[in-house]
Structures are given as C-alpha cells and as structure tokens.
Amino acid sequence: ETGVTQTPRHLVMGMTNKKSLKCEQHLGHNAMYWYKQSAKKPLELMFVYSLEERVENNSVPSRFSPECPNSSHLFLHLHTLQPEDSALYLCASSHTRTGRFTDTQYFGPGTRLTVL
Amino acid sequence: AQKITQTQPGMFVQEKEAVTLDCTYDTSDPSYGLFWYKQPSSGEMIFLIYQGSYDQQNATEGRYSLNFQKARKSANLVISASQLGDSAMYFCAFSSGYALNFGKGTSLLVTP
C-alpha cells in the first residue's frame, strides 16, 4: 500500500448504529487530519493530530470521536449520527513542524457516508 | 480567520488550450502557504502545486503553474495544454497553521 488509504469507501448506516472509519498513511508523516465535505460546501477541518496528540477540534459534535493510536493510523468513531452528517469524509496526512504552517497534506480517497 | 475566494463556479476550456483558475485570499499573517488541489468525480483530493509566501519565484509543476501576486493576494492556477482528464473540481487552499482553509472550488470542463 502506498499513500493514504481509507476504509470503507462507502458506508450506509442508521441513526442508531455505531461505526468507525479507518485511515492509514504510508508516507512517514507525523500529522493526520479529518475533513468533512458536504454537498455545495467547502471542506471543513474536523480534527488534527500532530505526533499523536489532538491539537485542534473544530467544534465538532461529540457524536464524532477521533482516535489516533500511532502516527500511521487514524480512526473516526461514529454514533447516533443525523441525516445531515451524510458527507464525504476525507483523511489527510503531512509533516508538521513547530512554528510553521502545514506542509503539503496528502489525502486519502475518502469515505462516502450516508445516514438514513 | 483567513478567507479564500474562488469566484468562478464553473469554467470551460477547449482541449490543448490554457486556462486560468482564480483564487484570492485574505490574511494578515506574514508566513503562509498556498495550495491547489484537484478533485475528480471519484472524490480523492489530488495535490497539484504549492507556493510559499516567501518564495521569490512562481511555482511550476509540469503543466501547472501558479501566478502568485502577493501584493494583490492572489494565487491563480494556470493549466497549460488542457487535456480531457483535467475535467474536475479545483480547490485553492490557504494555510498559516495546522489547517488548510479551502475555497468553494471551480468546476473545470475540458471539451474536445
């Protein structure tokens, strides 16, 4: 595997289900990100992990719970979602250096989530 | 908060022609990065080109070049010799910290 991979690619879930999205990067990066892309809206940053520590949480509802067990893996745990949470969820990774803006972020193919 | 503006929701270009996609940004930070990404219908965000705020020369990557005008706060993407496979959404993004702030995107259609 190369680059950034995401599983599953498509997910349909009911509002009472619990599911998890997985992201894995093979680029040796030390920062990972979750973005949400809804129809007709710009990409929204959800979470940032740098060196496995969460450094940013953009006021995301608690029904989204991230987990970063190591620098190569990132999860997004989902529970009791709403239909408006249906979107494309993109994972990205980059190098990050203190005091500098992010290096180029490389994205995975995304998980297209539908909440019924 | 930084603001990214892409004023062209849709663009058409004929195959083999050049096309310019506009991007302006608003920031008071002296150090920042500007990025362009391509998103085909499959959904993956593909990195195209990067420009740092202190870079003296405009960035180029193959058929892609970035027309960086710092005083005007613009970072337009130029695609030369368009190909049918260039049809996609194109996003401009700005960063002065951890996050990438994306514009709303421009949909480019390359016609034969």
Short mmCIF file of C-alpha atoms in Angstrom, two decimals:
data_model
loop_
_atom_site.label_atom_id
_atom_site.label_comp_id
_atom_site.label_asym_id
_atom_site.label_seq_id
_atom_site.Cartn_x
_atom_site.Cartn_y
_atom_site.Cartn_z
CA GLU A 1 0.00 0.00 0.00
CA THR A 2 1.19 3.50 -0.74
CA GLY A 3 -0.01 6.98 0.14
CA VAL A 4 -3.10 7.38 2.30
CA THR A 5 -5.76 4.69 2.40
CA GLN A 6 -9.26 4.84 3.85
CA THR A 7 -11.78 2.13 4.62
CA PRO A 8 -14.58 1.64 3.98
CA ARG A 9 -15.02 3.61 0.77
CA HIS A 10 -18.80 3.67 1.16
CA LEU A 11 -20.90 3.34 4.30
CA VAL A 12 -24.64 3.41 4.87
CA MET A 13 -25.79 3.49 8.48
CA GLY A 14 -28.88 4.12 10.51
CA MET A 15 -29.08 6.82 13.13
CA THR A 16 -28.74 4.34 15.98
CA ASN A 17 -25.72 2.48 14.58
CA LYS A 18 -22.11 2.71 15.71
CA LYS A 19 -19.44 2.51 13.04
CA SER A 20 -15.81 3.51 12.58
CA LEU A 21 -13.87 4.98 9.68
CA LYS A 22 -10.23 3.99 9.32
CA CYS A 23 -7.34 5.89 7.79
CA GLU A 24 -3.76 4.70 7.32
CA GLN A 25 -0.81 6.64 5.93
CA HIS A 26 2.33 5.07 4.49
CA LEU A 27 4.24 8.34 3.96
CA GLY A 28 6.14 8.61 7.24
CA HIS A 29 4.20 11.74 8.22
CA ASN A 30 3.64 12.89 11.79
CA ALA A 31 0.31 14.69 11.46
CA MET A 32 -3.11 13.40 10.42
CA TYR A 33 -6.39 15.16 9.76
CA TRP A 34 -10.11 14.50 9.32
CA TYR A 35 -12.09 16.72 6.94
CA LYS A 36 -15.80 16.73 6.10
CA GLN A 37 -17.03 17.63 2.63
CA SER A 38 -20.77 18.22 2.37
CA ALA A 39 -22.55 18.97 -0.86
CA LYS A 40 -22.09 22.56 -2.00
CA LYS A 41 -19.89 23.49 0.99
CA PRO A 42 -16.14 23.96 1.28
CA LEU A 43 -14.11 21.28 3.01
CA GLU A 44 -14.32 21.66 6.78
CA LEU A 45 -11.50 20.64 9.08
CA MET A 46 -12.76 18.41 11.90
CA PHE A 47 -9.71 17.17 13.81
CA VAL A 48 -5.94 17.46 13.72
CA TYR A 49 -3.48 15.10 15.35
CA SER A 50 0.18 16.03 15.50
CA LEU A 51 2.60 13.49 16.95
CA GLU A 52 -0.46 11.53 18.09
CA GLU A 53 -1.75 14.43 20.21
CA ARG A 54 -5.01 16.10 19.26
CA VAL A 55 -4.15 19.73 18.55
CA GLU A 56 -7.36 21.00 17.04
CA ASN A 57 -11.04 20.19 17.30
CA ASN A 58 -13.19 22.50 15.26
CA SER A 59 -16.33 22.44 17.42
CA VAL A 60 -17.30 19.03 16.12
CA PRO A 61 -20.33 17.37 17.80
CA SER A 62 -19.48 14.65 20.29
CA ARG A 63 -21.17 12.02 18.12
CA PHE A 64 -17.88 12.11 16.19
CA SER A 65 -15.00 10.71 18.22
CA PRO A 66 -11.46 10.54 16.78
CA GLU A 67 -8.70 8.19 17.82
CA CYS A 68 -5.04 8.23 16.82
CA PRO A 69 -3.23 5.18 18.28
CA ASN A 70 0.02 5.90 16.42
CA SER A 71 1.37 8.22 13.74
CA SER A 72 0.22 5.94 10.91
CA HIS A 73 -3.39 5.28 11.90
CA LEU A 74 -6.40 7.49 12.48
CA PHE A 75 -9.96 6.48 13.26
CA LEU A 76 -13.25 8.33 13.35
CA HIS A 77 -15.83 6.63 15.56
CA LEU A 78 -19.42 7.44 14.72
CA HIS A 79 -22.52 7.01 16.89
CA THR A 80 -26.10 8.29 16.80
CA LEU A 81 -25.48 10.31 13.68
CA GLN A 82 -28.03 12.54 11.97
CA PRO A 83 -29.01 12.55 8.27
CA GLU A 84 -27.23 15.92 7.88
CA ASP A 85 -23.97 14.13 8.73
CA SER A 86 -24.11 12.42 5.34
CA ALA A 87 -21.00 13.60 3.51
CA LEU A 88 -17.61 12.62 2.12
CA TYR A 89 -15.11 12.19 4.96
CA LEU A 90 -11.53 12.72 3.91
CA CYS A 91 -8.40 11.82 5.81
CA ALA A 92 -5.08 13.55 5.16
CA SER A 93 -1.53 13.42 6.44
CA SER A 94 1.51 15.70 6.38
CA HIS A 95 4.76 16.57 8.05
CA THR A 96 4.35 19.26 10.63
CA ARG A 97 6.96 21.49 12.17
CA THR A 98 6.53 23.72 15.18
CA GLY A 99 6.10 27.37 14.30
CA ARG A 100 5.44 26.74 10.62
CA PHE A 101 2.30 26.28 8.61
CA THR A 102 1.44 22.81 7.45
CA ASP A 103 3.47 21.06 4.82
CA THR A 104 1.55 19.70 1.87
CA GLN A 105 -1.30 17.49 3.01
CA TYR A 106 -1.90 14.29 1.09
CA PHE A 107 -5.44 12.95 1.06
CA GLY A 108 -6.99 9.52 1.01
CA PRO A 109 -9.82 8.59 -1.37
CA GLY A 110 -12.48 9.34 1.23
CA THR A 111 -15.42 7.50 2.77
CA ARG A 112 -18.80 8.43 1.38
CA LEU A 113 -21.18 8.21 4.33
CA THR A 114 -24.96 8.08 4.09
CA VAL A 115 -27.03 8.30 7.27
CA LEU A 116 -30.60 7.07 6.94
CA ALA B 1 -9.91 33.99 10.17
CA GLN B 2 -8.36 33.59 6.77
CA LYS B 3 -10.68 33.73 3.81
CA ILE B 4 -10.23 32.04 0.44
CA THR B 5 -12.29 33.15 -2.53
CA GLN B 6 -12.75 31.34 -5.82
CA THR B 7 -15.08 33.46 -7.92
CA GLN B 8 -15.55 31.06 -10.86
CA PRO B 9 -18.03 28.30 -10.02
CA GLY B 10 -17.61 26.76 -13.48
CA MET B 11 -15.21 27.09 -16.40
CA PHE B 12 -15.00 25.61 -19.89
CA VAL B 13 -11.83 25.22 -21.93
CA GLN B 14 -11.10 23.52 -25.21
CA GLU B 15 -8.60 20.69 -25.30
CA LYS B 16 -4.97 21.86 -25.78
CA GLU B 17 -5.82 25.42 -24.69
CA ALA B 18 -4.57 27.08 -21.50
CA VAL B 19 -6.91 28.05 -18.68
CA THR B 20 -6.55 30.21 -15.56
CA LEU B 21 -8.46 29.48 -12.37
CA ASP B 22 -8.71 32.41 -9.97
CA CYS B 23 -8.02 32.43 -6.25
CA THR B 24 -7.73 35.32 -3.81
CA TYR B 25 -7.05 35.20 -0.11
CA ASP B 26 -7.21 37.49 2.86
CA THR B 27 -4.70 37.30 5.68
CA SER B 28 -2.51 39.44 7.92
CA ASP B 29 -0.06 36.59 8.59
CA PRO B 30 3.39 37.16 7.06
CA SER B 31 4.12 33.44 6.66
CA TYR B 32 1.69 31.17 4.87
CA GLY B 33 1.32 28.57 2.18
CA LEU B 34 -1.00 28.36 -0.79
CA PHE B 35 -2.02 25.05 -2.33
CA TRP B 36 -4.07 23.84 -5.26
CA TYR B 37 -5.85 20.51 -5.31
CA LYS B 38 -7.79 18.65 -7.99
CA GLN B 39 -10.83 16.57 -7.11
CA PRO B 40 -12.16 14.28 -9.85
CA SER B 41 -15.60 12.74 -9.59
CA SER B 42 -14.10 9.80 -7.68
CA GLY B 43 -13.65 12.12 -4.71
CA GLU B 44 -9.95 11.93 -3.95
CA MET B 45 -8.17 15.27 -3.39
CA ILE B 46 -5.01 15.29 -5.51
CA PHE B 47 -2.25 17.76 -4.65
CA LEU B 48 -1.11 19.80 -7.64
CA ILE B 49 1.13 22.68 -6.62
CA TYR B 50 2.35 24.72 -3.64
CA GLN B 51 3.55 28.31 -3.19
CA GLY B 52 5.12 29.68 -0.01
CA SER B 53 4.61 33.31 0.91
CA TYR B 54 8.36 33.98 0.89
CA ASP B 55 9.06 32.20 -2.37
CA GLN B 56 10.53 34.63 -4.85
CA GLN B 57 9.54 32.72 -7.95
CA ASN B 58 6.19 31.39 -9.08
CA ALA B 59 5.80 27.66 -8.58
CA THR B 60 5.60 25.31 -11.55
CA GLU B 61 4.85 21.59 -11.74
CA GLY B 62 4.68 20.21 -15.25
CA ARG B 63 1.61 21.71 -16.96
CA TYR B 64 0.60 23.54 -13.77
CA SER B 65 1.92 26.93 -12.77
CA LEU B 66 0.88 29.29 -10.04
CA ASN B 67 0.63 33.00 -10.80
CA PHE B 68 1.41 34.42 -7.35
CA GLN B 69 0.82 38.13 -6.85
CA LYS B 70 1.50 38.76 -3.19
CA ALA B 71 0.52 42.42 -3.08
CA ARG B 72 -2.83 41.62 -4.68
CA LYS B 73 -3.21 38.49 -2.52
CA SER B 74 -3.95 36.30 -5.48
CA ALA B 75 -2.71 32.83 -6.37
CA ASN B 76 -4.18 31.83 -9.71
CA LEU B 77 -3.62 28.37 -11.17
CA VAL B 78 -2.68 28.15 -14.83
CA ILE B 79 -3.12 24.84 -16.63
CA SER B 80 -1.41 24.73 -19.99
CA ALA B 81 -2.30 22.40 -22.87
CA SER B 82 -5.54 21.19 -21.25
CA GLN B 83 -6.41 17.53 -21.51
CA LEU B 84 -9.79 15.80 -21.23
CA GLY B 85 -8.59 14.22 -17.99
CA ASP B 86 -8.24 17.68 -16.45
CA SER B 87 -12.03 17.88 -16.10
CA ALA B 88 -12.59 18.04 -12.34
CA MET B 89 -13.19 20.35 -9.37
CA TYR B 90 -10.20 22.52 -8.46
CA PHE B 91 -9.72 23.87 -4.96
CA CYS B 92 -7.43 26.60 -3.74
CA ALA B 93 -6.33 26.28 -0.11
CA PHE B 94 -4.52 28.51 2.36
CA SER B 95 -2.57 27.64 5.48
CA SER B 96 -0.85 29.67 8.18
CA GLY B 97 -1.13 26.99 10.86
CA TYR B 98 -2.17 23.36 11.09
CA ALA B 99 -5.27 23.66 8.96
CA LEU B 100 -5.90 24.02 5.28
CA ASN B 101 -8.70 26.50 4.58
CA PHE B 102 -10.34 25.67 1.28
CA GLY B 103 -12.22 27.79 -1.20
CA LYS B 104 -15.54 26.66 -2.66
CA GLY B 105 -13.89 25.32 -5.77
CA THR B 106 -14.12 25.77 -9.54
CA SER B 107 -15.57 23.09 -11.78
CA LEU B 108 -13.48 22.78 -14.95
CA LEU B 109 -14.80 21.05 -18.05
CA VAL B 110 -12.41 20.35 -20.90
CA THR B 111 -14.14 19.90 -24.24
CA PRO B 112 -12.79 18.12 -27.35
#
